[in-house]
Tab-separated table of C-alpha atoms in Angstrom:
chain	number	residue	atom	x	y	z
A	171	UNK	CA	0.000	0.000	0.000
A	172	UNK	CA	3.054	2.230	0.238
A	173	UNK	CA	2.292	3.637	3.683
A	174	UNK	CA	4.922	4.707	6.187
A	175	UNK	CA	4.217	3.166	9.583
A	176	UNK	CA	5.704	4.756	12.726
A	177	UNK	CA	7.836	2.470	14.916
A	178	UNK	CA	5.550	2.488	17.937
A	179	UNK	CA	2.223	2.572	16.121
A	180	UNK	CA	-0.763	0.994	17.827
A	181	UNK	CA	-3.703	-0.738	16.165
A	182	UNK	CA	-5.808	2.424	16.347
A	183	UNK	CA	-3.021	4.418	14.672
A	184	UNK	CA	-2.686	1.793	11.934
A	185	UNK	CA	-6.438	1.801	11.316
A	186	UNK	CA	-6.512	5.590	11.007
A	187	UNK	CA	-3.477	5.519	8.699
A	188	UNK	CA	-5.096	2.918	6.418
A	189	UNK	CA	-8.490	4.666	6.321
A	190	UNK	CA	-6.895	7.985	5.441
A	191	UNK	CA	-4.848	6.524	2.572
A	192	UNK	CA	-5.693	7.052	-1.097
A	193	UNK	CA	-5.603	3.291	-1.760
A	194	UNK	CA	-8.325	2.695	0.816
A	195	UNK	CA	-10.540	5.416	-0.606
A	196	UNK	CA	-10.023	4.266	-4.204
A	197	UNK	CA	-10.248	0.460	-3.698
A	198	UNK	CA	-11.848	-0.608	-0.418
A	199	UNK	CA	-12.225	-4.215	-1.579
A	200	UNK	CA	-8.474	-4.513	-2.245
A	201	UNK	CA	-7.649	-3.292	1.262
A	202	UNK	CA	-10.155	-5.680	2.834
A	203	UNK	CA	-8.680	-8.603	0.877
A	204	UNK	CA	-5.200	-7.528	1.918
A	205	UNK	CA	-6.222	-7.398	5.586
A	206	UNK	CA	-7.960	-10.787	5.304
A	207	UNK	CA	-4.791	-12.281	3.796
A	208	UNK	CA	-2.645	-10.836	6.560
A	209	UNK	CA	-4.997	-12.171	9.237
A	210	UNK	CA	-5.048	-15.605	7.574
A	211	UNK	CA	-1.242	-15.726	7.451
A	212	UNK	CA	-1.056	-14.739	11.104
A	213	UNK	CA	-3.583	-17.441	12.011
A	214	UNK	CA	-1.579	-20.073	10.081
A	215	UNK	CA	1.665	-19.011	11.791
A	216	UNK	CA	-0.011	-19.243	15.190
A	217	UNK	CA	-1.390	-22.717	14.400
A	218	UNK	CA	2.024	-23.863	13.143
A	219	UNK	CA	3.659	-22.490	16.290
A	220	UNK	CA	1.148	-24.392	18.458
A	221	UNK	CA	1.737	-27.627	16.513
A	222	UNK	CA	5.504	-27.247	16.889
A	223	UNK	CA	5.096	-26.547	20.595
A	224	UNK	CA	2.963	-29.681	21.023
A	225	UNK	CA	5.525	-31.727	19.082
A	226	UNK	CA	8.381	-30.442	21.270
A	227	UNK	CA	6.399	-31.292	24.406
A	228	UNK	CA	5.670	-34.759	23.046
A	229	UNK	CA	9.357	-35.342	22.245
A	230	UNK	CA	10.379	-34.105	25.703
A	231	UNK	CA	7.882	-36.444	27.375
A	232	UNK	CA	9.117	-39.379	25.275
A	233	UNK	CA	12.695	-38.528	26.186
A	234	UNK	CA	11.832	-38.406	29.888
A	235	UNK	CA	9.944	-41.708	29.621
A	236	UNK	CA	12.920	-43.343	27.879
A	237	UNK	CA	15.230	-41.996	30.567
A	238	UNK	CA	13.015	-43.454	33.312
A	239	UNK	CA	12.911	-46.799	31.494
A	240	UNK	CA	16.723	-46.811	31.270
A	241	UNK	CA	16.984	-46.052	34.978
A	242	UNK	CA	14.586	-48.895	35.755
A	243	UNK	CA	16.587	-51.243	33.516
A	244	UNK	CA	19.790	-50.196	35.281
A	245	UNK	CA	18.223	-50.874	38.682
A	246	UNK	CA	17.085	-54.304	37.475
A	247	UNK	CA	20.653	-55.088	36.392
A	248	UNK	CA	21.997	-53.911	39.752
A	249	UNK	CA	19.423	-56.029	41.571
A	250	UNK	CA	20.361	-59.093	39.518
A	251	UNK	CA	24.052	-58.501	40.274
A	252	UNK	CA	23.290	-58.126	43.970
A	253	UNK	CA	21.323	-61.392	43.932
A	254	UNK	CA	24.246	-63.167	42.251
A	255	UNK	CA	26.662	-61.734	44.820
A	256	UNK	CA	24.381	-63.006	47.572
A	257	UNK	CA	24.335	-66.459	45.976
A	258	UNK	CA	28.136	-66.389	45.759
A	259	UNK	CA	28.419	-65.374	49.409
A	260	UNK	CA	26.069	-68.190	50.419
A	261	UNK	CA	27.999	-70.706	48.303
A	262	UNK	CA	31.305	-69.543	49.818
A	263	UNK	CA	29.856	-69.833	53.321
A	264	UNK	CA	28.505	-73.312	52.581
A	265	UNK	CA	31.887	-74.336	51.189
A	266	UNK	CA	33.618	-73.050	54.298
A	267	UNK	CA	31.193	-75.036	56.451
A	268	UNK	CA	31.728	-78.241	54.454
A	269	UNK	CA	35.505	-77.827	54.313
A	270	UNK	CA	35.640	-77.558	58.113
A	271	UNK	CA	33.520	-80.690	58.447
A	272	UNK	CA	35.701	-82.789	56.126
A	273	UNK	CA	39.471	-82.760	56.113
A	274	UNK	CA	40.916	-82.129	52.659
A	275	UNK	CA	44.539	-82.619	51.768
A	276	UNK	CA	44.832	-79.376	49.785
A	277	UNK	CA	42.195	-76.941	51.126
A	278	UNK	CA	43.729	-73.946	49.316
A	279	UNK	CA	43.421	-75.473	45.854
A	280	UNK	CA	39.762	-76.380	46.434
A	281	UNK	CA	38.966	-72.827	47.517
A	282	UNK	CA	40.887	-71.438	44.532
A	283	UNK	CA	38.961	-73.751	42.200
A	284	UNK	CA	35.678	-72.748	43.803
A	285	UNK	CA	36.514	-69.045	43.554
A	286	UNK	CA	37.419	-69.531	39.896
A	287	UNK	CA	34.135	-71.371	39.343
A	288	UNK	CA	32.188	-68.656	41.165
A	289	UNK	CA	33.856	-65.957	39.088
A	290	UNK	CA	32.973	-67.831	35.891
A	291	UNK	CA	29.368	-68.292	36.997
A	292	UNK	CA	29.164	-64.640	37.987
A	293	UNK	CA	30.433	-63.579	34.566
A	294	UNK	CA	28.096	-65.918	32.709
A	295	UNK	CA	25.002	-64.952	34.682
A	296	UNK	CA	25.149	-61.199	34.092
A	297	UNK	CA	21.824	-60.450	32.395
A	298	UNK	CA	22.119	-59.273	28.805
A	299	UNK	CA	19.968	-56.180	28.191
A	300	UNK	CA	17.278	-56.196	25.549
A	301	UNK	CA	17.303	-52.467	24.744
A	302	UNK	CA	20.182	-50.997	22.790
A	303	UNK	CA	20.551	-48.093	25.272
A	304	UNK	CA	21.373	-50.573	28.027
A	305	UNK	CA	24.335	-52.150	26.222
A	306	UNK	CA	26.785	-49.529	27.475
A	307	UNK	CA	25.677	-50.199	31.044
A	308	UNK	CA	25.958	-53.927	30.450
A	309	UNK	CA	29.490	-53.743	29.084
A	310	UNK	CA	30.513	-51.328	31.819
A	311	UNK	CA	29.279	-53.735	34.512
A	312	UNK	CA	30.971	-56.618	32.705
A	313	UNK	CA	34.273	-54.720	32.634
A	314	UNK	CA	33.950	-53.988	36.348
A	315	UNK	CA	33.302	-57.632	37.192
A	316	UNK	CA	36.388	-58.913	35.350
A	317	UNK	CA	38.886	-56.048	35.139
A	318	UNK	CA	41.908	-56.491	32.928
A	319	UNK	CA	40.561	-59.534	31.105
A	320	UNK	CA	38.578	-57.781	28.367
A	321	UNK	CA	40.636	-56.346	25.534
A	322	UNK	CA	39.027	-53.809	23.225
């Protein structure tokens, strides 16, 4: 329309500026169509902004849910490791009780063999995660259980 709009113009000022213009007086229908187009564009931008906002919220919620699921999976792995450690402690205690009851010629070698067996069982019974995000935790716990034996 070729109008000069002041920097801090309000809606009332804009309306007065448009109504006093030659274009408005000569072609009212053109100005109305122009205003309708501007309002439609603004409405579409607002709707697009709302859709993007909803999508971001949805992605954030999914991310938080995945994080909680990973934490739960990690706790399950820790619980399984704790249960295995408890089984190992019980087996060691039972072995100590049976070795005191029966005299063995080489008690040290039997305990070494049992500890080796327990370590092997402990390594083999670490639960393998199903989700790909849990693999790093799995390998980290595996490296902690047998340090120095895994070569990358």
